[in-house]
Short mmCIF file of C-alpha atoms in Angstrom, two decimals:
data_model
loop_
_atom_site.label_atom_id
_atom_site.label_comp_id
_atom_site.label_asym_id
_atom_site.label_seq_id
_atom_site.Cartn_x
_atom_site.Cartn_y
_atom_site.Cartn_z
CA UNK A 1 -54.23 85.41 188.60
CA UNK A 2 -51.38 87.80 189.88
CA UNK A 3 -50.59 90.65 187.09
CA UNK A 4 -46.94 90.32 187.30
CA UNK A 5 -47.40 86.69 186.59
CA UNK A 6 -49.61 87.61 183.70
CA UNK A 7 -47.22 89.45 182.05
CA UNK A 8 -45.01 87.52 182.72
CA UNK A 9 -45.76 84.82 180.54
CA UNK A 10 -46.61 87.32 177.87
CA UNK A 11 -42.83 88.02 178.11
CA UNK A 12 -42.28 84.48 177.92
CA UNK A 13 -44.55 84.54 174.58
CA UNK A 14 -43.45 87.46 172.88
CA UNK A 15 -40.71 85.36 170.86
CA UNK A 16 -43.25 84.06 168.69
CA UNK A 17 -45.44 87.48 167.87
CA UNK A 18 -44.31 89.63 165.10
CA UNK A 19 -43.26 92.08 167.63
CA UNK A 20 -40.70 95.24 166.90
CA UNK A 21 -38.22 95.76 169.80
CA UNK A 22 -39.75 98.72 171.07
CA UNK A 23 -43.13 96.60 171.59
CA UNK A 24 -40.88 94.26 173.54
CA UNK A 25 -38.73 97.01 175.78
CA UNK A 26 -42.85 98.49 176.09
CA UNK A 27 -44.07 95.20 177.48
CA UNK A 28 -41.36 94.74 179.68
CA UNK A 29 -41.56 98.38 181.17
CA UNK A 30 -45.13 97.72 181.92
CA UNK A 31 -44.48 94.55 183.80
CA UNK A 32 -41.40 96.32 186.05
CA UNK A 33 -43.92 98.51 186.51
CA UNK A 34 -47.07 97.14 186.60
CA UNK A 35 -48.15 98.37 190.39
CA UNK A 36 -47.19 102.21 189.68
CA UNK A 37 -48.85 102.34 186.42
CA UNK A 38 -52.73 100.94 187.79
CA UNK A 39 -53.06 104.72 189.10
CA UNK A 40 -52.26 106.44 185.58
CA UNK A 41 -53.81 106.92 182.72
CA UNK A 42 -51.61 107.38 179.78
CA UNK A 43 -48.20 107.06 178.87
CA UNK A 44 -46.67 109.23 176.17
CA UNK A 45 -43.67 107.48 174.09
CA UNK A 46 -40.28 108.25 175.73
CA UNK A 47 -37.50 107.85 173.10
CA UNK A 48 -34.64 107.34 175.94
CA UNK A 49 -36.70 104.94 177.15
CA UNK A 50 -37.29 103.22 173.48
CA UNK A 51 -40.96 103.13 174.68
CA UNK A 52 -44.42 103.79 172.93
CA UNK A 53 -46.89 105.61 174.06
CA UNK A 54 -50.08 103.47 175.75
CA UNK A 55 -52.60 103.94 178.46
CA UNK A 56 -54.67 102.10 180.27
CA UNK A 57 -58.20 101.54 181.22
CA UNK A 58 -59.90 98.94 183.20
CA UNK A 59 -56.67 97.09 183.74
CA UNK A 60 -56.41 96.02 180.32
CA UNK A 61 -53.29 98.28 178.53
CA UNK A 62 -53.83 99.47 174.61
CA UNK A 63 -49.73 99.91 173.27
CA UNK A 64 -49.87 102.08 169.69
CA UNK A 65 -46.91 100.93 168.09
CA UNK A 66 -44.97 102.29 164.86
CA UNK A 67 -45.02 99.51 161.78
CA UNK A 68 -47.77 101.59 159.42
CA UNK A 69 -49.60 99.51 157.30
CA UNK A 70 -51.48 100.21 153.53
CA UNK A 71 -54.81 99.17 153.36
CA UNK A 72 -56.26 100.49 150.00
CA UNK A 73 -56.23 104.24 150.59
CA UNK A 74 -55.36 104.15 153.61
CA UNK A 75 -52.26 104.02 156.21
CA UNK A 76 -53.26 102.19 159.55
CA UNK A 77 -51.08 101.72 162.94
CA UNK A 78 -49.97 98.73 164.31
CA UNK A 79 -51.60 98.52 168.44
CA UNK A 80 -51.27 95.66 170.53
CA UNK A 81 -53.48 95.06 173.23
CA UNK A 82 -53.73 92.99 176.64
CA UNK A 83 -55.61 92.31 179.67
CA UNK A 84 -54.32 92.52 182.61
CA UNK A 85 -57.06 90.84 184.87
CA UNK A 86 -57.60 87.49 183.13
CA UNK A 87 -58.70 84.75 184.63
CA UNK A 88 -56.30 81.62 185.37
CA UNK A 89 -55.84 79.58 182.58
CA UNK A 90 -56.99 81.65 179.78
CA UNK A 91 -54.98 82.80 176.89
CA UNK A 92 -53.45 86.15 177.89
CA UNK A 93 -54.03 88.52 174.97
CA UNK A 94 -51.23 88.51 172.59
CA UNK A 95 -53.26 89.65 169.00
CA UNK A 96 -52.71 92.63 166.84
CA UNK A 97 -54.74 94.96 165.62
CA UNK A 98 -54.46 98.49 163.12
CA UNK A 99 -55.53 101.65 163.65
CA UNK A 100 -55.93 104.63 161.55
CA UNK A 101 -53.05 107.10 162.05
CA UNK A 102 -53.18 110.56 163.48
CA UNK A 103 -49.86 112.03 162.63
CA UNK A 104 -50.50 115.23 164.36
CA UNK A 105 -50.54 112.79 167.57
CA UNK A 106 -52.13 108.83 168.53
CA UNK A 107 -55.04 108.11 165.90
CA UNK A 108 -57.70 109.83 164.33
CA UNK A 109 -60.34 107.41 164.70
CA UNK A 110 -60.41 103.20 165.01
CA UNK A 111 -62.17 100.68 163.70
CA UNK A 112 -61.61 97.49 162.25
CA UNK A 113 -60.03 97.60 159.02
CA UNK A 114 -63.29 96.65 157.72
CA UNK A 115 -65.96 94.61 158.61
CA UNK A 116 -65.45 92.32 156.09
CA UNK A 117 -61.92 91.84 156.87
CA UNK A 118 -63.18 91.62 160.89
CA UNK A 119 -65.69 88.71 160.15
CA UNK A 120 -63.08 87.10 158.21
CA UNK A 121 -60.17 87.11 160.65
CA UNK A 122 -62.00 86.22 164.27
CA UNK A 123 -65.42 84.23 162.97
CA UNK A 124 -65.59 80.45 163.65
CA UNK A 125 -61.84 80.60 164.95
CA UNK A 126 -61.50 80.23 168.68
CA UNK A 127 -58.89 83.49 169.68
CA UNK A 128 -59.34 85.16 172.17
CA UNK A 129 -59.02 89.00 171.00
CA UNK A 130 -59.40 91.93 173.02
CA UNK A 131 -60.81 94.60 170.51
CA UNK A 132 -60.61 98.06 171.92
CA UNK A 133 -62.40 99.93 169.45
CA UNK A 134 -62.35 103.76 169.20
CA UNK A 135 -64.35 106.40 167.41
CA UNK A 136 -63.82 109.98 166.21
CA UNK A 137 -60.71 111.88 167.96
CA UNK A 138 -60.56 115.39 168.74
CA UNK A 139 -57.29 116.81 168.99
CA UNK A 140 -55.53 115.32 172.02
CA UNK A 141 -53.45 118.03 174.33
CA UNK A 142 -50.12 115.88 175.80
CA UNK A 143 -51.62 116.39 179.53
CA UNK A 144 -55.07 115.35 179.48
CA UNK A 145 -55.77 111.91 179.91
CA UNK A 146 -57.12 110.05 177.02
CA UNK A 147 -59.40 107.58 178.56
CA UNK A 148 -61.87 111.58 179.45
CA UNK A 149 -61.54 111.88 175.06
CA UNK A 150 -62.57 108.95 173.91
CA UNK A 151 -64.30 105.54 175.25
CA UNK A 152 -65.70 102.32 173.80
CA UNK A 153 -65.86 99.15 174.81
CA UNK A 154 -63.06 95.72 173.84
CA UNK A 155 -64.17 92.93 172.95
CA UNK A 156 -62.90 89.72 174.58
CA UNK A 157 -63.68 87.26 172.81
CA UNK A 158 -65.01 87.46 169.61
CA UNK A 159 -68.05 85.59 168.68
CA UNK A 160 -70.78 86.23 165.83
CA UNK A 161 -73.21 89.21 165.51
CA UNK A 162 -76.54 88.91 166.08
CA UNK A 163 -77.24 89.37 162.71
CA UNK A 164 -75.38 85.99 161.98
CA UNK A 165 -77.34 84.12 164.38
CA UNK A 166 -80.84 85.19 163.16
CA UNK A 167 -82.36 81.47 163.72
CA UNK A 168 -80.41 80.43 166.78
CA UNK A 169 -81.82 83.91 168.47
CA UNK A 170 -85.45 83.41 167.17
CA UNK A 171 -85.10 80.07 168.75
CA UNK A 172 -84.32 81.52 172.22
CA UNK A 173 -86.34 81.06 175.44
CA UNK A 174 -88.12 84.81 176.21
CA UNK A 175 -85.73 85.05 179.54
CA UNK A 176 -82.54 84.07 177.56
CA UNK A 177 -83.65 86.54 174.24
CA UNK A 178 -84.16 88.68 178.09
CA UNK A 179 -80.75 88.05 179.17
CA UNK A 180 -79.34 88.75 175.84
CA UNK A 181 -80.81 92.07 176.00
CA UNK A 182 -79.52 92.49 179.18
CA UNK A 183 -76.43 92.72 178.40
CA UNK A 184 -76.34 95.12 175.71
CA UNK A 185 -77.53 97.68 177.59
CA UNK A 186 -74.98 97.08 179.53
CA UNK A 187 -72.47 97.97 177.66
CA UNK A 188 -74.54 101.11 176.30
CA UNK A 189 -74.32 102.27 180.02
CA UNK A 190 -70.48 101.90 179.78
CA UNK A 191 -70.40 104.28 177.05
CA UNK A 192 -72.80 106.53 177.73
CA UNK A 193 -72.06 107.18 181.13
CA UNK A 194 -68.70 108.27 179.89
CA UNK A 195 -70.38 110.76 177.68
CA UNK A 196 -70.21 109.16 174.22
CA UNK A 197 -72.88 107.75 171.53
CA UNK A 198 -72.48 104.67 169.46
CA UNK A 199 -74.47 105.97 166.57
CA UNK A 200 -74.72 102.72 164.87
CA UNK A 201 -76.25 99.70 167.38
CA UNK A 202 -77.85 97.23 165.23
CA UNK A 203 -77.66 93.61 165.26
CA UNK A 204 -74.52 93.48 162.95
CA UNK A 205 -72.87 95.57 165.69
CA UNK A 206 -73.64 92.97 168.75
CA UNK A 207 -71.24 90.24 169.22
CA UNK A 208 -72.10 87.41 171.27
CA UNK A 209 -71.17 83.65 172.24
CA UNK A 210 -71.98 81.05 174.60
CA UNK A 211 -70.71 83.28 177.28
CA UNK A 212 -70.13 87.07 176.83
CA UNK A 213 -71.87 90.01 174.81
CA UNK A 214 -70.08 92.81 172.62
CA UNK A 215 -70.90 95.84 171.30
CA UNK A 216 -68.54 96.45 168.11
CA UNK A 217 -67.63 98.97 165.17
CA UNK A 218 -67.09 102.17 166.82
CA UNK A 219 -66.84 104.08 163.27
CA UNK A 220 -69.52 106.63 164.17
CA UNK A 221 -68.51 106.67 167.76
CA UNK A 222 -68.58 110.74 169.24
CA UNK A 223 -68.95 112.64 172.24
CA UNK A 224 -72.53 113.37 173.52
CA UNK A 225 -74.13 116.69 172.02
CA UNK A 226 -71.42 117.39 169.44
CA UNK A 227 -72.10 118.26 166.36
CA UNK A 228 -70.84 115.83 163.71
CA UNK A 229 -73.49 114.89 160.89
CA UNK A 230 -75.80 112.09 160.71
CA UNK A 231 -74.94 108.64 159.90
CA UNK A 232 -75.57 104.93 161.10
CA UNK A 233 -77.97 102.28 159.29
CA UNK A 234 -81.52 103.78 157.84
CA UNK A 235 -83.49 100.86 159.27
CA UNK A 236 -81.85 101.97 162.80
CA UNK A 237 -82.15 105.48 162.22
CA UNK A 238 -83.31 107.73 164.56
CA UNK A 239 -86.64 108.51 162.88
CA UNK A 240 -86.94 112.30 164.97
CA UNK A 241 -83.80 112.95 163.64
CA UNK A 242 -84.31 112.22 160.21
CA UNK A 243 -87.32 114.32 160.20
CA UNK A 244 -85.70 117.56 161.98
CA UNK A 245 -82.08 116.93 160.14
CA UNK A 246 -80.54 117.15 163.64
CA UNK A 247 -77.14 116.48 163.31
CA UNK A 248 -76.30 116.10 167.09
CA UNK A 249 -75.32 113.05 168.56
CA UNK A 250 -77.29 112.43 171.16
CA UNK A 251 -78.19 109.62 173.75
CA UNK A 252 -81.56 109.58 173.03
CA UNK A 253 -81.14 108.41 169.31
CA UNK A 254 -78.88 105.72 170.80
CA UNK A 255 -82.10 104.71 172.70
CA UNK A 256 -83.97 104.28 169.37
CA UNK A 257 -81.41 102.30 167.75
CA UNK A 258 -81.53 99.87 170.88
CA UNK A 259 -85.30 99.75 170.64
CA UNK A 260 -85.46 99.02 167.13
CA UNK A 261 -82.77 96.23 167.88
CA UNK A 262 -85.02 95.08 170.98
CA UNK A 263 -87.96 94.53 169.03
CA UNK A 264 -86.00 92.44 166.49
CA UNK A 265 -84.47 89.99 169.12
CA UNK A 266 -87.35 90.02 171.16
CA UNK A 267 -89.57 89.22 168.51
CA UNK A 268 -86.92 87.04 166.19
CA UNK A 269 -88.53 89.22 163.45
CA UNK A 270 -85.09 90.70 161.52
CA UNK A 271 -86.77 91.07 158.10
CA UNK A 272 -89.70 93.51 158.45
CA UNK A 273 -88.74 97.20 158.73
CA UNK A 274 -91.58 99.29 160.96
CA UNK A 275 -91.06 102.75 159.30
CA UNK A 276 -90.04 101.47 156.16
CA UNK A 277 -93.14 103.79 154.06
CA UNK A 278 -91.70 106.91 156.46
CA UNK A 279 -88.26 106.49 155.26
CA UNK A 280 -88.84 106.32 151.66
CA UNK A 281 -91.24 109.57 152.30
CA UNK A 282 -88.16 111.20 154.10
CA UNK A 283 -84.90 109.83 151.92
CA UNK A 284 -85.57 112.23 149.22
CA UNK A 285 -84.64 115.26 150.78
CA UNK A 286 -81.66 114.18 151.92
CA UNK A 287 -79.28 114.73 149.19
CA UNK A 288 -80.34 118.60 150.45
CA UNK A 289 -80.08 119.16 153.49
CA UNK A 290 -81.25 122.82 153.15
CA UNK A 291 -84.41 122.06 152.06
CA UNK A 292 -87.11 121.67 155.00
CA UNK A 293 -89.09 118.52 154.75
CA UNK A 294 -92.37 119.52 153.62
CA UNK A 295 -95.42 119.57 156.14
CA UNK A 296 -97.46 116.96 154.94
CA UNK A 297 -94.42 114.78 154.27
CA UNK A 298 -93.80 115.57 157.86
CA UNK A 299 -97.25 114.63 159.39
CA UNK A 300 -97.81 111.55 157.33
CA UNK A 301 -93.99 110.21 158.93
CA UNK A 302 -95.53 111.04 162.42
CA UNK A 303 -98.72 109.29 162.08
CA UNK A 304 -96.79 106.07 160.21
CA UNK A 305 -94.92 105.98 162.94
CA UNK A 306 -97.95 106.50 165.48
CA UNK A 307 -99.42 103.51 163.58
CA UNK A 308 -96.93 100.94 163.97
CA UNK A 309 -95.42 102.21 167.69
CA UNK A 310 -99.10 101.44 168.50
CA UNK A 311 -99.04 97.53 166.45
CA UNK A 312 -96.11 96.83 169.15
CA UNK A 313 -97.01 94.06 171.24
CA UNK A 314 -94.73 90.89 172.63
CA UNK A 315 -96.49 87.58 172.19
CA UNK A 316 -97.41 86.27 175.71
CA UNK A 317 -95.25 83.30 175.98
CA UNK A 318 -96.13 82.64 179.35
CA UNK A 319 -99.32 83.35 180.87
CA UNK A 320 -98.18 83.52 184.37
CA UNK A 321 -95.92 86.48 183.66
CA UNK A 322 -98.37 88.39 181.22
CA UNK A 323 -97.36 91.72 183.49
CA UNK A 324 -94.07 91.62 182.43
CA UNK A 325 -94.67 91.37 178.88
CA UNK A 326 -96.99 94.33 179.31
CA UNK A 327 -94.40 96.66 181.17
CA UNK A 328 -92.08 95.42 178.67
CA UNK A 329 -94.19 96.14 175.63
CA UNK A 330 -94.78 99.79 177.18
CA UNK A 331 -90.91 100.59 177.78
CA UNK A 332 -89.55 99.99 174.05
CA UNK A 333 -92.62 101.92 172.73
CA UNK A 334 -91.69 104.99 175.27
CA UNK A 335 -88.10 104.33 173.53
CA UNK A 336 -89.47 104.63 170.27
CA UNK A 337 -91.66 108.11 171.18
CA UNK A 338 -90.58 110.83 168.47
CA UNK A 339 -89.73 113.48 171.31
CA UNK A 340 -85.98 112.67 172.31
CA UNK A 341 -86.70 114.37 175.55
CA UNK A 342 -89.21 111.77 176.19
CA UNK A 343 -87.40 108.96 175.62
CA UNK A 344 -86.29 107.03 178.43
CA UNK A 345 -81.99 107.23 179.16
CA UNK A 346 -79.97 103.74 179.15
CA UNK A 347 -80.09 103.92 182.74
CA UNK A 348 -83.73 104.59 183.15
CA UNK A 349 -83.97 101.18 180.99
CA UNK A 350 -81.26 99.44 182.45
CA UNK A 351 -83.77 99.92 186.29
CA UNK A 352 -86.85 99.43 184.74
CA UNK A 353 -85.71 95.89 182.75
CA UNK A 354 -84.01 95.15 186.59
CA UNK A 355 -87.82 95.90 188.10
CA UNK A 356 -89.52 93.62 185.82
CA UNK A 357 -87.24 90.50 185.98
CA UNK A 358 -87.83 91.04 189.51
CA UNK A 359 -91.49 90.05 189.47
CA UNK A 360 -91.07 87.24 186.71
CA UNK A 361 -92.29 83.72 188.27
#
């Protein structure tokens, strides 16, 4: 569908969206505009102008807007959100979401307002939202583009986590539980070939519905090798990490969240947690972080986790394609492997899932 036309019935629309004015005169600048703006980046607000400040990124344009909002403690930002290149006939986006607020400049990190409150809005309601989701901001100099700061992922239409559809998934054939996989690391490509870790994939954190895949809650989202303390889910947990205290995101611990969420689709197993014993061993000497683990607290983690990384094996389900099973078996333990320089990069798995699909009969 042509852009302009797009737009244009977005204009057409706006009437009946709690819109401000500025959001409006914002809109309508973008679609007078529409052709010069596809080879920018960002758009800082112009008061003469009455215009806020957006930017844009895959053809689909983010607006922060001024209404604040309380939510408990804390004071969110209106944003409004649409896609430029949707296909005829569906809904262009028209939905609002919040933002935290960076007063020194746009925000200082997104996420839902909760996800409670995001499970509650969009679940078993057909919308079709565009959720661009955002994680930690550094400090944002007026000339540099934000799209090289900070990058997630939007969701298009919002469906129900993984986690939601436990019996639906274990139900799966192996090459749609495949397919499903597929696509999430996907969409761990997007991010991490823009420099930036998720820090939290887990099944609560996967969107999906009859047609499309999303990766969600970008809470924990940072840039690749900073420095920013360790969080995310303990069953998800980057074991290596847990055991060194490293503190640095990396890709590599983004790898053993994937793997962990792998085995639990693959599988349909979502209630058994493989390093369990090594985590209880370990959670103790968190609360000081000063403390080294002790050596034999150390080597009894590594050989729990040598034990079950070992136990790994997909059922056969179909005897003609018993290779692939086998290659695939061998590629999430090499994800799980306790040296992060072993581990295998999103893209390495992204080829080598491409490679064995290839030979499936």
């Amino acid at each position: 569908m042509n852009v302009q036309l797009q737009l244009t019935r977005l204009l057409t629309d706006i009437e009946k969206q709690v819109f401000t004015e500025r959001d409006k005169t914002t809109i309508q600048f973008i679609a007078n505009n529409v052709n010069s703006l596809l080879d920018n980046t960002i758009y800082l607000k112009n008061e003469a102008l009455n215009i806020h400040s957006f930017f844009l990124f895959n053809h689909s344009f983010f607006i922060v807007s001024t209404p604040k909002v309380i939510h408990g403690n804390k004071t969110l930002k209106k944003g409004i959100i649409f896609q430029l290149n949707a296909p005829p006939l569906k809904p262009t986006f028209k939905t609002v979401i919040y933002v935290k607020e960076n007063l020194e400049f746009f925000f200082h990190y997104q996420q839902m307002v909760n996800q409670k409150v995001f499970y509650e809005n969009f679940h078993d309601k057909y919308v079709t939202p565009q959720v661009f989701f955002f994680g930690p901001q550094d400090k944002i100099k007026i000339q540099k583009p934000l799209v090289t700061k900070k990058l997630i992922t939007f969701v298009e239409r919002v469906g129900k986590s993984i986690n939601l559809q436990r019996k639906k998934i274990r139900a799966f054939h192996w090459q749609n539980k495949l397919e499903l996989i597929t696509k999430i690391v996907d969409l761990i490509k997007i991010m991490h070939a823009n420099g930036f870790v998720h820090r939290d994939i887990k099944p609560h954190n996967i969107v999906t519905n009859l047609t499309s895949t999303y990766l969600i809650d970008g809470e924990f989202v940072t840039q690749v090798d900073k420095k920013s303390g360790q969080c995310g889910t303990i069953r998800y947990f980057d074991l290596a990490n847990a055991i060194s205290y490293d503190e640095t995101a990396s890709m590599a611990s983004d790898i053993w969240s994937l793997a962990y969420t792998i085995f639990e689709i693959f599988t349909g197993n979502f209630n058994t947690n493989l390093f369990r014993l090594a985590q209880q061993k370990i959670h103790p000497f968190f609360p000081n972080r000063l403390n080294e683990i002790e050596p034999l607290t150390k080597k009894y983690c590594e050989t729990i986790h040598h034990f079950h990384v070992n136990t790994i094996s997909f059922k056969v389900e179909d005897k003609k394609n018993e290779p692939f099973f086998a290659g695939f078996t061998e590629l999430v333990k090499q994800m799980f492997t306790l040296d992060k320089t072993n581990r295998p990069t999103i893209f390495e798995i992204s080829d080598r899932i491409k490679q064995l699909q290839s030979n499936i009969k």
